[in-house]
Short mmCIF file of C-alpha atoms in Angstrom, two decimals:
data_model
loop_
_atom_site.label_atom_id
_atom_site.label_comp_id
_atom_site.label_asym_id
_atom_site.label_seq_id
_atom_site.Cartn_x
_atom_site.Cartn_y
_atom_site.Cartn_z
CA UNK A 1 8.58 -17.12 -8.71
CA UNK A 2 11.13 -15.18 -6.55
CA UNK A 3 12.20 -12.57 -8.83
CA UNK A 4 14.24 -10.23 -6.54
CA UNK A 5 14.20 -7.70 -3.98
CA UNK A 6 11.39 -4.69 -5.05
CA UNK A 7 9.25 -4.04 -8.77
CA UNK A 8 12.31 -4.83 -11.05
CA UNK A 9 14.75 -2.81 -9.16
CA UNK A 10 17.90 -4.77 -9.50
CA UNK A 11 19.77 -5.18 -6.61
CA UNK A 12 22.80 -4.83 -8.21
CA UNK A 13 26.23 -5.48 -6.21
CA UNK A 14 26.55 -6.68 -3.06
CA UNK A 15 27.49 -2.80 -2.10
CA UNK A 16 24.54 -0.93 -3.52
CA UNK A 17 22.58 -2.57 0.05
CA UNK A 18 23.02 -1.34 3.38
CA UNK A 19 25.10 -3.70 5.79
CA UNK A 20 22.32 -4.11 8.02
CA UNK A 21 18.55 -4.13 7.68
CA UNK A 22 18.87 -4.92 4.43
CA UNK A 23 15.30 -6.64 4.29
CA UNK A 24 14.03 -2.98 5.42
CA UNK A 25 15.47 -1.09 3.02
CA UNK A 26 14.25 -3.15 0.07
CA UNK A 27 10.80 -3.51 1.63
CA UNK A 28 11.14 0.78 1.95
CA UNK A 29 12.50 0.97 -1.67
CA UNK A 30 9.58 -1.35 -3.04
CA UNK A 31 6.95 0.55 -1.59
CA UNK A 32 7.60 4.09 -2.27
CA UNK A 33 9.82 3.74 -5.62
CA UNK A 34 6.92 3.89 -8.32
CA UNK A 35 5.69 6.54 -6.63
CA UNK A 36 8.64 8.42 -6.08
CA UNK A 37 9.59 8.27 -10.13
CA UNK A 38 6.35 9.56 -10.80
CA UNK A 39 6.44 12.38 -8.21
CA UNK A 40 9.45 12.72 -10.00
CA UNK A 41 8.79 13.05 -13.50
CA UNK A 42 5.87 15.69 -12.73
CA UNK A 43 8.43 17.66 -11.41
CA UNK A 44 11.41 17.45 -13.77
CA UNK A 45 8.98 16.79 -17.11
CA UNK A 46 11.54 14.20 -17.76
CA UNK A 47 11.96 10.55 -17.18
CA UNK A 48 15.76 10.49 -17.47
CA UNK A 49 15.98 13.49 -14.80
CA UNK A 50 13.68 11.90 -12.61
CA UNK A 51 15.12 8.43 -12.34
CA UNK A 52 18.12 10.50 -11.87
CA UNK A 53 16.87 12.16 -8.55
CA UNK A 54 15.17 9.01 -7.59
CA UNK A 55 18.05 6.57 -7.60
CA UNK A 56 19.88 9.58 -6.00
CA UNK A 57 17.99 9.45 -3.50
CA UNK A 58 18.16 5.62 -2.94
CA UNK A 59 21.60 6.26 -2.86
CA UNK A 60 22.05 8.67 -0.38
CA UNK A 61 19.28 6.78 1.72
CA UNK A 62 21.62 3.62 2.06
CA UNK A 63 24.25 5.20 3.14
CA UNK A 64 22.03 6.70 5.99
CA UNK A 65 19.69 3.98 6.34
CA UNK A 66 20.59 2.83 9.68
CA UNK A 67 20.51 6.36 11.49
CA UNK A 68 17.04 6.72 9.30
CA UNK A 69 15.89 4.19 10.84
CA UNK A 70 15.77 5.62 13.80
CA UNK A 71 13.58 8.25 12.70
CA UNK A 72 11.23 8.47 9.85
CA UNK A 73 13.09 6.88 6.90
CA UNK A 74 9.84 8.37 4.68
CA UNK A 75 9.91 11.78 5.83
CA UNK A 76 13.46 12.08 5.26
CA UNK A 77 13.60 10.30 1.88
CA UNK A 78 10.89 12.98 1.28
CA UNK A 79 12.86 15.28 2.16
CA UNK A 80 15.52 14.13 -0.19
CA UNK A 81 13.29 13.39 -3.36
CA UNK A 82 12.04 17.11 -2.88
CA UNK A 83 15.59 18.57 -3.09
CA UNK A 84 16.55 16.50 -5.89
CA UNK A 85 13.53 17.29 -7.72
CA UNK A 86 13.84 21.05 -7.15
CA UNK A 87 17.39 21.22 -8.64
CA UNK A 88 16.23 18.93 -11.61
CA UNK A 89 13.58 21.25 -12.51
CA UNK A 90 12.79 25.07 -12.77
CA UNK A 91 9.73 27.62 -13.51
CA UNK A 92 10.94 27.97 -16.90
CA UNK A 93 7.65 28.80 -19.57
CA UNK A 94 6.78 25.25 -20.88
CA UNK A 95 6.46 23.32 -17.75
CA UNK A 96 3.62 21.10 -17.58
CA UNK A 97 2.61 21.00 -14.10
CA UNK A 98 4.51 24.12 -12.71
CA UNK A 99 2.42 23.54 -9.67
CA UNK A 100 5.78 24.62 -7.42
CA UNK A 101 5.87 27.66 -8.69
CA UNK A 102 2.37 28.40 -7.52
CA UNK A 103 2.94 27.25 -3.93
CA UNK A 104 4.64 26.82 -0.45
CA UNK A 105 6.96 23.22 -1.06
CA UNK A 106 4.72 21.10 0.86
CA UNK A 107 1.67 22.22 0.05
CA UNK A 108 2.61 21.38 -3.83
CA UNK A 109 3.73 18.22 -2.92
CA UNK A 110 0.47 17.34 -1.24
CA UNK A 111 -1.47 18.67 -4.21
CA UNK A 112 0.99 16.97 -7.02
CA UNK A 113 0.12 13.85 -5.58
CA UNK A 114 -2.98 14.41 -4.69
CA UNK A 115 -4.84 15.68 -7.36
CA UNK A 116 -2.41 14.88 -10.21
CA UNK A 117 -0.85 11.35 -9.38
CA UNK A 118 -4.66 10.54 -7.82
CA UNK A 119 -3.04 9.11 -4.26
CA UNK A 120 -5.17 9.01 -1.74
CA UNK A 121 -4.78 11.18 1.57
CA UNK A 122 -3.27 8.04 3.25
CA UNK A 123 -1.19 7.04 0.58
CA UNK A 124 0.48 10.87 0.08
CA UNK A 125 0.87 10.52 4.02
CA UNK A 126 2.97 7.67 3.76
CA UNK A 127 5.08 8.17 0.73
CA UNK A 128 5.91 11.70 2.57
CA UNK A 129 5.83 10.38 6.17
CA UNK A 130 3.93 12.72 7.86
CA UNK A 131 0.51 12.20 10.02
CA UNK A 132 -2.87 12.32 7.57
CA UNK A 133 -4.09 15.33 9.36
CA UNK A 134 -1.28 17.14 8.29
CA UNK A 135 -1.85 16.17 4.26
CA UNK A 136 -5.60 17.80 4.85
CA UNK A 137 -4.05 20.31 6.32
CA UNK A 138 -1.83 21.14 3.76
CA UNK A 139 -4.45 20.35 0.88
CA UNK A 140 -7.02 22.86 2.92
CA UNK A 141 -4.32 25.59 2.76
CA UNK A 142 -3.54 25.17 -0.83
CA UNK A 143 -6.95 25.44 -2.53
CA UNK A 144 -7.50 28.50 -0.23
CA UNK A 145 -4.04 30.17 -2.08
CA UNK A 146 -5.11 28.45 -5.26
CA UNK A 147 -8.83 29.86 -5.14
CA UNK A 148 -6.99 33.23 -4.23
CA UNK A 149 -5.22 33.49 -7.35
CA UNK A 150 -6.43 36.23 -10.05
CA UNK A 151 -8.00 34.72 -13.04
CA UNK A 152 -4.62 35.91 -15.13
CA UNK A 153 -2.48 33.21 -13.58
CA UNK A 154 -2.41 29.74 -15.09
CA UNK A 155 -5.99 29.32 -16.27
CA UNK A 156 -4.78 26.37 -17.83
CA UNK A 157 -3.44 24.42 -15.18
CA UNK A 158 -5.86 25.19 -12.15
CA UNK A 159 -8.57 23.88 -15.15
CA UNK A 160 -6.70 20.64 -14.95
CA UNK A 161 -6.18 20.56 -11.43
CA UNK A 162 -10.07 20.70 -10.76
CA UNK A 163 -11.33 19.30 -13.99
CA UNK A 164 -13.09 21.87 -15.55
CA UNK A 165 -13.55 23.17 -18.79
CA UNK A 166 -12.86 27.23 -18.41
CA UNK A 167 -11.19 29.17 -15.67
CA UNK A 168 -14.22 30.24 -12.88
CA UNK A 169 -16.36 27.87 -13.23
CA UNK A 170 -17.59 25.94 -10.22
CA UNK A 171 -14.73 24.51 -8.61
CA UNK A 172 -14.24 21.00 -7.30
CA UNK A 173 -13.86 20.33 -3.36
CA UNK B 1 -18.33 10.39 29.77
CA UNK B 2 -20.86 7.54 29.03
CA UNK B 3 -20.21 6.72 25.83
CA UNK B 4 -16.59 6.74 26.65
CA UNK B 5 -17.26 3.86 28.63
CA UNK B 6 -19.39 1.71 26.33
CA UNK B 7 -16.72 2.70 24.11
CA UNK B 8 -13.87 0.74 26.47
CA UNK B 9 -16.59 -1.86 26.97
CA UNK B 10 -16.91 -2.50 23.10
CA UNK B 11 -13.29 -2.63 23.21
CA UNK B 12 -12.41 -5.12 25.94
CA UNK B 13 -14.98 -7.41 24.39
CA UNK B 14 -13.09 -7.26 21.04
CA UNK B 15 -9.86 -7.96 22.62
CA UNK B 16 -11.21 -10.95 24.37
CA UNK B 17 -11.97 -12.27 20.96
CA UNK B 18 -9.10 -11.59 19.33
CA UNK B 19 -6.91 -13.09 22.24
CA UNK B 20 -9.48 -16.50 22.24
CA UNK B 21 -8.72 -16.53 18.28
CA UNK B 22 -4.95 -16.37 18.96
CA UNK B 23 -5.23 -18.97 21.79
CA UNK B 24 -7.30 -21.36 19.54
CA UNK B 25 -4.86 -21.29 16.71
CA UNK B 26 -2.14 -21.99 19.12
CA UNK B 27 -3.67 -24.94 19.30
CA UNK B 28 -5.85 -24.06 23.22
CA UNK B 29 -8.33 -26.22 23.86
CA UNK B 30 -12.03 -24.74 24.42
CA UNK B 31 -11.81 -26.20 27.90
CA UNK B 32 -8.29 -24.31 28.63
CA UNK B 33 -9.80 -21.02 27.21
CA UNK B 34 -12.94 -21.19 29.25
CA UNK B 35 -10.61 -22.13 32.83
CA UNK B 36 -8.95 -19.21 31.86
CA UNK B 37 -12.39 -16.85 31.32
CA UNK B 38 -14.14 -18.40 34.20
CA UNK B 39 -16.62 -20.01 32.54
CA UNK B 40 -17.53 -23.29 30.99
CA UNK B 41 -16.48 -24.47 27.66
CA UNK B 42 -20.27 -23.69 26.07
CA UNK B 43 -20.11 -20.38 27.14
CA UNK B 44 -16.86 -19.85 26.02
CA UNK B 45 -17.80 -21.11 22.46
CA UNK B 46 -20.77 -19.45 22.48
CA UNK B 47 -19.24 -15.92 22.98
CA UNK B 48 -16.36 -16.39 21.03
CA UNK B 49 -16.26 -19.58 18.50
CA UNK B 50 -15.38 -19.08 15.49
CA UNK B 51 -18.45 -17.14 13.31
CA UNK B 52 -19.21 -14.82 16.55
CA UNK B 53 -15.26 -13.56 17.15
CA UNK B 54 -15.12 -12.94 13.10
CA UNK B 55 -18.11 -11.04 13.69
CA UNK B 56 -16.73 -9.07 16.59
CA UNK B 57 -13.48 -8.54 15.03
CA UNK B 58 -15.31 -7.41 11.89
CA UNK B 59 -17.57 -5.25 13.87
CA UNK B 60 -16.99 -1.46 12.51
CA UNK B 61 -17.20 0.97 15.81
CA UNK B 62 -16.49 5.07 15.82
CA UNK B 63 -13.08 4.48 16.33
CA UNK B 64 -11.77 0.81 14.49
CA UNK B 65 -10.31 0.79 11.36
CA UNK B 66 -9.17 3.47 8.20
CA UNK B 67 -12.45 3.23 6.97
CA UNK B 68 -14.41 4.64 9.86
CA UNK B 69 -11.63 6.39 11.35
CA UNK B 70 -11.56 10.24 9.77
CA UNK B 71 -9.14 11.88 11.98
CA UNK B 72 -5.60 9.86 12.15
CA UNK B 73 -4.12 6.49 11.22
CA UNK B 74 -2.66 4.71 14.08
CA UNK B 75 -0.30 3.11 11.63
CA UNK B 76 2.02 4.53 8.66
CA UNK B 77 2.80 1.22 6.10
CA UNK B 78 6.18 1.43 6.63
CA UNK B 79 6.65 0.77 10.50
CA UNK B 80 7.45 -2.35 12.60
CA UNK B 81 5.40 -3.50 15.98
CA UNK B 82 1.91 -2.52 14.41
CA UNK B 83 -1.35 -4.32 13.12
CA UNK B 84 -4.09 -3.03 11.58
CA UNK B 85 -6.87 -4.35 13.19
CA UNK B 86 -9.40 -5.51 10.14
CA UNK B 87 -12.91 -3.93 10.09
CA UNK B 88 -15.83 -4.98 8.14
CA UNK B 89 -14.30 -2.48 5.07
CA UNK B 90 -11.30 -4.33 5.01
CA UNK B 91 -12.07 -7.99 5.73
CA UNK B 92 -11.99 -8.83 2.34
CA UNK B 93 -8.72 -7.80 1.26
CA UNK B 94 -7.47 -8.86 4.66
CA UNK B 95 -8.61 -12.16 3.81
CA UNK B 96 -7.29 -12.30 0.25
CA UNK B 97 -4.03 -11.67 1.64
CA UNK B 98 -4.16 -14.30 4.51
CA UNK B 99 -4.62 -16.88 2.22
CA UNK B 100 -1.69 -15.51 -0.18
CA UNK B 101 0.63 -16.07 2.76
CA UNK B 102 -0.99 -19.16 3.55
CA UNK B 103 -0.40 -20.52 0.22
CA UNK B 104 3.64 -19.96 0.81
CA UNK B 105 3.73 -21.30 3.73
CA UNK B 106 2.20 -24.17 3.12
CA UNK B 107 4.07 -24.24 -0.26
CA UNK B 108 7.30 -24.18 1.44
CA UNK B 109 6.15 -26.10 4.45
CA UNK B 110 7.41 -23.82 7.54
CA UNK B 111 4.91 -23.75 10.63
CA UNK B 112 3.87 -20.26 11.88
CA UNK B 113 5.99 -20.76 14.74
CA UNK B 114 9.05 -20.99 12.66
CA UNK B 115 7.96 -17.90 10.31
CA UNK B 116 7.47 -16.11 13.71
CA UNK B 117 10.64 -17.39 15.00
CA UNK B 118 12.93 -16.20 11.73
CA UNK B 119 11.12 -13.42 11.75
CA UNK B 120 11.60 -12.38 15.14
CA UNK B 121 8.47 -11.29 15.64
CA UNK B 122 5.41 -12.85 18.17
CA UNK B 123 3.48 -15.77 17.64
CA UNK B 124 -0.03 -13.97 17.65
CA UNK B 125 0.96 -11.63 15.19
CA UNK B 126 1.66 -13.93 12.35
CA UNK B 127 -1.58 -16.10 13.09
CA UNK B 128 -3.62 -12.91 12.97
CA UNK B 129 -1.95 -12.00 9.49
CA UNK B 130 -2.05 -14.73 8.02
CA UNK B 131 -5.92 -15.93 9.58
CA UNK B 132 -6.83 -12.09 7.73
CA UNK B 133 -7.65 -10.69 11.16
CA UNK B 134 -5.11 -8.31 10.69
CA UNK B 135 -3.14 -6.53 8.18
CA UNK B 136 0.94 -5.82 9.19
CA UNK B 137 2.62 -2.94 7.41
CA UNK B 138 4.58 -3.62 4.68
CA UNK B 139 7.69 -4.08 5.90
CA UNK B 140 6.76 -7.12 8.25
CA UNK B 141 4.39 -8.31 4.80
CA UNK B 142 7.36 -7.93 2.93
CA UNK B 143 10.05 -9.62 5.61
CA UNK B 144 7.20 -12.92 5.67
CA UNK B 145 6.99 -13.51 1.78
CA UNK B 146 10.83 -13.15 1.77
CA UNK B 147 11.14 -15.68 4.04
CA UNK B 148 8.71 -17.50 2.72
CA UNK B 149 11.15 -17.34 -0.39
CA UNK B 150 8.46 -15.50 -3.06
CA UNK B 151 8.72 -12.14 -5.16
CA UNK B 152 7.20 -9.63 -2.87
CA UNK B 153 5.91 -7.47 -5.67
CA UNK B 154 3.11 -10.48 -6.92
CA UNK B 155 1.57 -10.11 -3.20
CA UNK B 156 2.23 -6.50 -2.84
CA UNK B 157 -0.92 -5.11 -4.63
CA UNK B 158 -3.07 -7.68 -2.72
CA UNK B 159 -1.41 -5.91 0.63
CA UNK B 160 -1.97 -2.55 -0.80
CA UNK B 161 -5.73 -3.88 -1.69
CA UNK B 162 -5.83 -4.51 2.80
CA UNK B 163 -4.10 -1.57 3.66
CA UNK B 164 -5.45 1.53 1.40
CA UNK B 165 -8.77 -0.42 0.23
CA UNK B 166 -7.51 0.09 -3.23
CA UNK B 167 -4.71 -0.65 -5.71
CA UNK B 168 -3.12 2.21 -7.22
CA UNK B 169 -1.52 1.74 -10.45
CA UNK B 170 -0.91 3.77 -13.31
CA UNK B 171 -2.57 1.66 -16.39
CA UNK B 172 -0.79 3.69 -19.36
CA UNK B 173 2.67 3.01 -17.86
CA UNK B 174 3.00 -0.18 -20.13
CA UNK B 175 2.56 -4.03 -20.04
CA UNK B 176 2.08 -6.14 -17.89
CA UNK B 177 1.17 -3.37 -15.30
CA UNK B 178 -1.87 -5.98 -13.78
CA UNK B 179 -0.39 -9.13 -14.35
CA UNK B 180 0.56 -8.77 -10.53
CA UNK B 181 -2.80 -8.68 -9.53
CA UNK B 182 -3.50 -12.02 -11.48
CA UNK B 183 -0.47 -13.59 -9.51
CA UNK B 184 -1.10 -12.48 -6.61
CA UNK B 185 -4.61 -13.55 -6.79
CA UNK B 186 -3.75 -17.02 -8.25
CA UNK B 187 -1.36 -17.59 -4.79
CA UNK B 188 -4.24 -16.37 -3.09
CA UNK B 189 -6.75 -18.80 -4.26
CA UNK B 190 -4.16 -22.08 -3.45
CA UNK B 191 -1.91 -21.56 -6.96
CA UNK B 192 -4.48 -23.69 -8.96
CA UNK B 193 -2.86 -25.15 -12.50
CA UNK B 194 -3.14 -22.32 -15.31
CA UNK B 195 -5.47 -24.77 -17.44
CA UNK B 196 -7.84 -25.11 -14.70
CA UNK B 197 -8.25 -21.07 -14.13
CA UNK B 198 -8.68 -20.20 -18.19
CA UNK B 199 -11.30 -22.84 -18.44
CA UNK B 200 -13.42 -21.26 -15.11
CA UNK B 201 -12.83 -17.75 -16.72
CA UNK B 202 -13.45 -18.69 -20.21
CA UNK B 203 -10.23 -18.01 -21.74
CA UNK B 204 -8.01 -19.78 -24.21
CA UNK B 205 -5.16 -20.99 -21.98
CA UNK B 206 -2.16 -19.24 -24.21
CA UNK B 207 -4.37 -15.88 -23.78
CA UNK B 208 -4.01 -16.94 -20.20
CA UNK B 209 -0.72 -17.45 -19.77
CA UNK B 210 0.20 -14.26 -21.80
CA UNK B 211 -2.00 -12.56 -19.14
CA UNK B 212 -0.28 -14.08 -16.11
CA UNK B 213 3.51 -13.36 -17.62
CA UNK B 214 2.90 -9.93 -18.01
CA UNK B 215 3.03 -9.88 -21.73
CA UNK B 216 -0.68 -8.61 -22.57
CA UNK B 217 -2.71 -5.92 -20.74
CA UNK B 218 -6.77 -7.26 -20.09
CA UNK B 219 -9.73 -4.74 -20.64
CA UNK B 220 -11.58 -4.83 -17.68
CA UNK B 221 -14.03 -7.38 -18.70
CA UNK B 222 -11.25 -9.90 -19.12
CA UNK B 223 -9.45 -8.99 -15.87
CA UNK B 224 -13.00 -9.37 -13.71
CA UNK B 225 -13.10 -12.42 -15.48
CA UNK B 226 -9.97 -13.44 -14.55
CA UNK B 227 -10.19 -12.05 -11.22
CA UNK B 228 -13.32 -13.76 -10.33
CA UNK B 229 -12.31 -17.36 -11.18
CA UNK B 230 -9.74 -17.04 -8.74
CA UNK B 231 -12.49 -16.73 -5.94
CA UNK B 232 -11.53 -12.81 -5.48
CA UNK B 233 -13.60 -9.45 -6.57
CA UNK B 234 -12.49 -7.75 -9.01
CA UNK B 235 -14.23 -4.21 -8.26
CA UNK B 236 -11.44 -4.07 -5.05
CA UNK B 237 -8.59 -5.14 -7.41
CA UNK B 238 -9.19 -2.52 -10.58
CA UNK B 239 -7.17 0.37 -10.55
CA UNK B 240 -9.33 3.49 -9.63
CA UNK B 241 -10.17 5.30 -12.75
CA UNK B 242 -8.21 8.29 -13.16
CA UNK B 243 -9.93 11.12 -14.74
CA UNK B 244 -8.69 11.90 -18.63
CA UNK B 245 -7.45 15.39 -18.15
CA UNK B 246 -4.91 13.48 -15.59
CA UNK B 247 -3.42 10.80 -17.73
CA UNK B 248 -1.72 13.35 -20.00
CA UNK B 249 1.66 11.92 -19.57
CA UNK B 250 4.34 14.14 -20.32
CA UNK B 251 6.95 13.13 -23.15
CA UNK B 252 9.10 11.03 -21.79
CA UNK B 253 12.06 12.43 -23.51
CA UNK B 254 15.81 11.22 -23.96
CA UNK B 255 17.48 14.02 -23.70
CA UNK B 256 17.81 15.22 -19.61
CA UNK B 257 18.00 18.79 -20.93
CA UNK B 258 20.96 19.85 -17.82
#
């Protein structure tokens, strides 16, 4: 039954681990690297960027993971996957979420994840390791800029992002 | 100022029980426990045997549990030194993963005391796991079915079922993307022979077996079918349904365009 350390990530070499706390770091890696991928390919509208940034991330993690540990290994993977994902993608016409170019970073990320990848508050405050309060917070603050928007801007993705059919009509809480 | 107090009273009696449920499956007599309370050994059953602690642990107050607790998590699910306490909300799942873990243990025939032991962490803590009183973040979960020598993934949507109340998975990302669940669930219920679970849910046992290795994807009558002949409900186990204007999923091209 034992099919490896996290959802088909291979292991690979002996070197790709950390020398200590291994256990940890796959436990960390298993839980946040769906979700991570995903952030990740909302962002970069590709799957070959985004398991780019992600396993860049994992990468950079390792070699940390001991001093991370001290801290909040989640916030600062955040942290990471944000960078990454911010060089791997742009405001360019054509992007299907462009939801960063609308908003501040973290109020985006909230909202990516919260109304596009469907997590729930508790779930986007532990893939970006930061208190739940804060994620309402930040969600709070972002429909108010989002309602505050002129019609003109990206009817067509604030109709996704509350699920309705035409710009100005009642808007979801 | 008042209900403050009741509030510490509700509390204290809660902890009582939970430290009488440790106790007892450290193997305490009822006569020990009740020397220890000051009481006799009726009394002590009576308060806190085995139906009225469940109930008292279970018990939802203002402040206990995710559920019924608006304002802040005590616990993040990747952290060491915490339980989540289980509430009436979560006893379910909570339970559904206890019995996982019991399953490998007793599988691979390791006492809690040497789990606790290899895992260097307390005695009360694994009992309370793995008796569904309590749900440890993942990275004690995960550190407990490692030793325990199984795949963390097959149990991890049964923790994430405890934790969150809910099992989020993305059902358009391909194959196989539930036969987790049906793993998990099948440890869960005392890993009963295949043939034995596709009779109870009315399958043919190939279709079974294709749905346990990953290599078909159920509708959601099949999978509450499924589900439920493992003794678990399926509602808590489906995926929440994501609205259609969200599963757009963007092309998932070769090219990295940089």
């Amino acid at each position: 039954m034992r099919a490896g350390h996290g959802s088909g990530l291979a292991t690979g070499p002996e070197s790709s681990v950390p020398d200590r706390f291994r256990l940890e770091y796959f436990a960390f890696r298993q839980l946040h690297h769906d979700a991570y991928l995903d952030y990740a390919q909302v962002r970069t509208g590709s799957r070959v960027r985004a398991v780019r940034c992600v396993e860049t991330v994992f990468d950079r993690l390792r070699d940390i993971w001991q001093a991370a540990l001290r801290g909040s290994p989640a916030a600062q993977a955040w942290g990471m996957l944000h960078e990454q994902a911010n060089c791997h993608s742009d405001c360019g016409a054509g992007h299907v979420w462009p939801i960063h170019c609308l908003l501040e970073g973290r109020q985006a990320d909230v909202v990516l994840l919260h109304r596009r990848l469907r997590l729930s508050v508790e779930e986007a405050a532990d893939l970006m390791g930061v208190p739940d309060y804060t994620v309402r917070g930040l969600l709070r603050s972002a429909d108010r800029a989002l309602h505050a928007l002129p019609p003109c801007v990206a009817p067509v993705f604030t109709d996704a992002l509350y699920g309705r059919g035409a710009h100005g009509a009642s808007a979801a809480q | 100022m008042f209900e403050l107090a009741f509030q510490a009273q509700r509390e204290a009696v809660r902890l009582v029980a939970a430290v009488t449920v440790v106790a007892s499956a450290e193997g305490k007599e009822w006569r020990e426990i009740a020397e220890a309370a000051g009481t006799t050994e009726a009394s002590a059953r009576a308060h806190w045997g085995g139906a009225k602690a469940a109930e008292l642990l279970a018990e939802t107050s203002s402040t206990a549990g995710r559920r019924t607790q608006p304002t802040t998590r005590m616990a993040m699910a990747f952290t060491d030194g915490v339980l989540l306490p289980v509430v009436l909300a979560m006893q379910q799942g909570a339970q559904l993963l206890g019995n996982a873990l019991k399953t490998l243990q007793r599988n691979l025939g390791v006492s809690p005391e040497e789990l606790t032991q290899r895992a260097e962490v307390p005695v009360p803590a694994v009992h309370l796991v793995v008796d569904g009183q309590a749900v440890a973040p993942w990275t004690l979960t995960y550190v407990l079915i490692d030793l325990m020598e199984d795949d963390p993934e097959e149990i991890k949507w049964l923790w994430e079922r405890a934790w969150y109340g809910r099992c989020h998975r993305d059902l358009a990302a391909g194959l196989g993307t539930l036969s987790a669940a049906f793993r998990g669930a099948r440890i869960a219920a005392g890993t009963p022979e295949l043939s034995a679970v596709s009779r109870r849910a009315g399958l043919a046992p190939e279709e079974a077996v294709a749905l346990f290795e990953g290599r078909t994807n159920p509708d959601r009558s099949v999978f509450s079918l499924l589900i439920a002949s493992l003794g678990a409900d399926p509602e808590g186990l489906w995926p929440p349904q994501v609205p259609q204007h969200m599963t757009m999923r963007e092309p998932q091209s070769g090219g990295d365009g940089t």
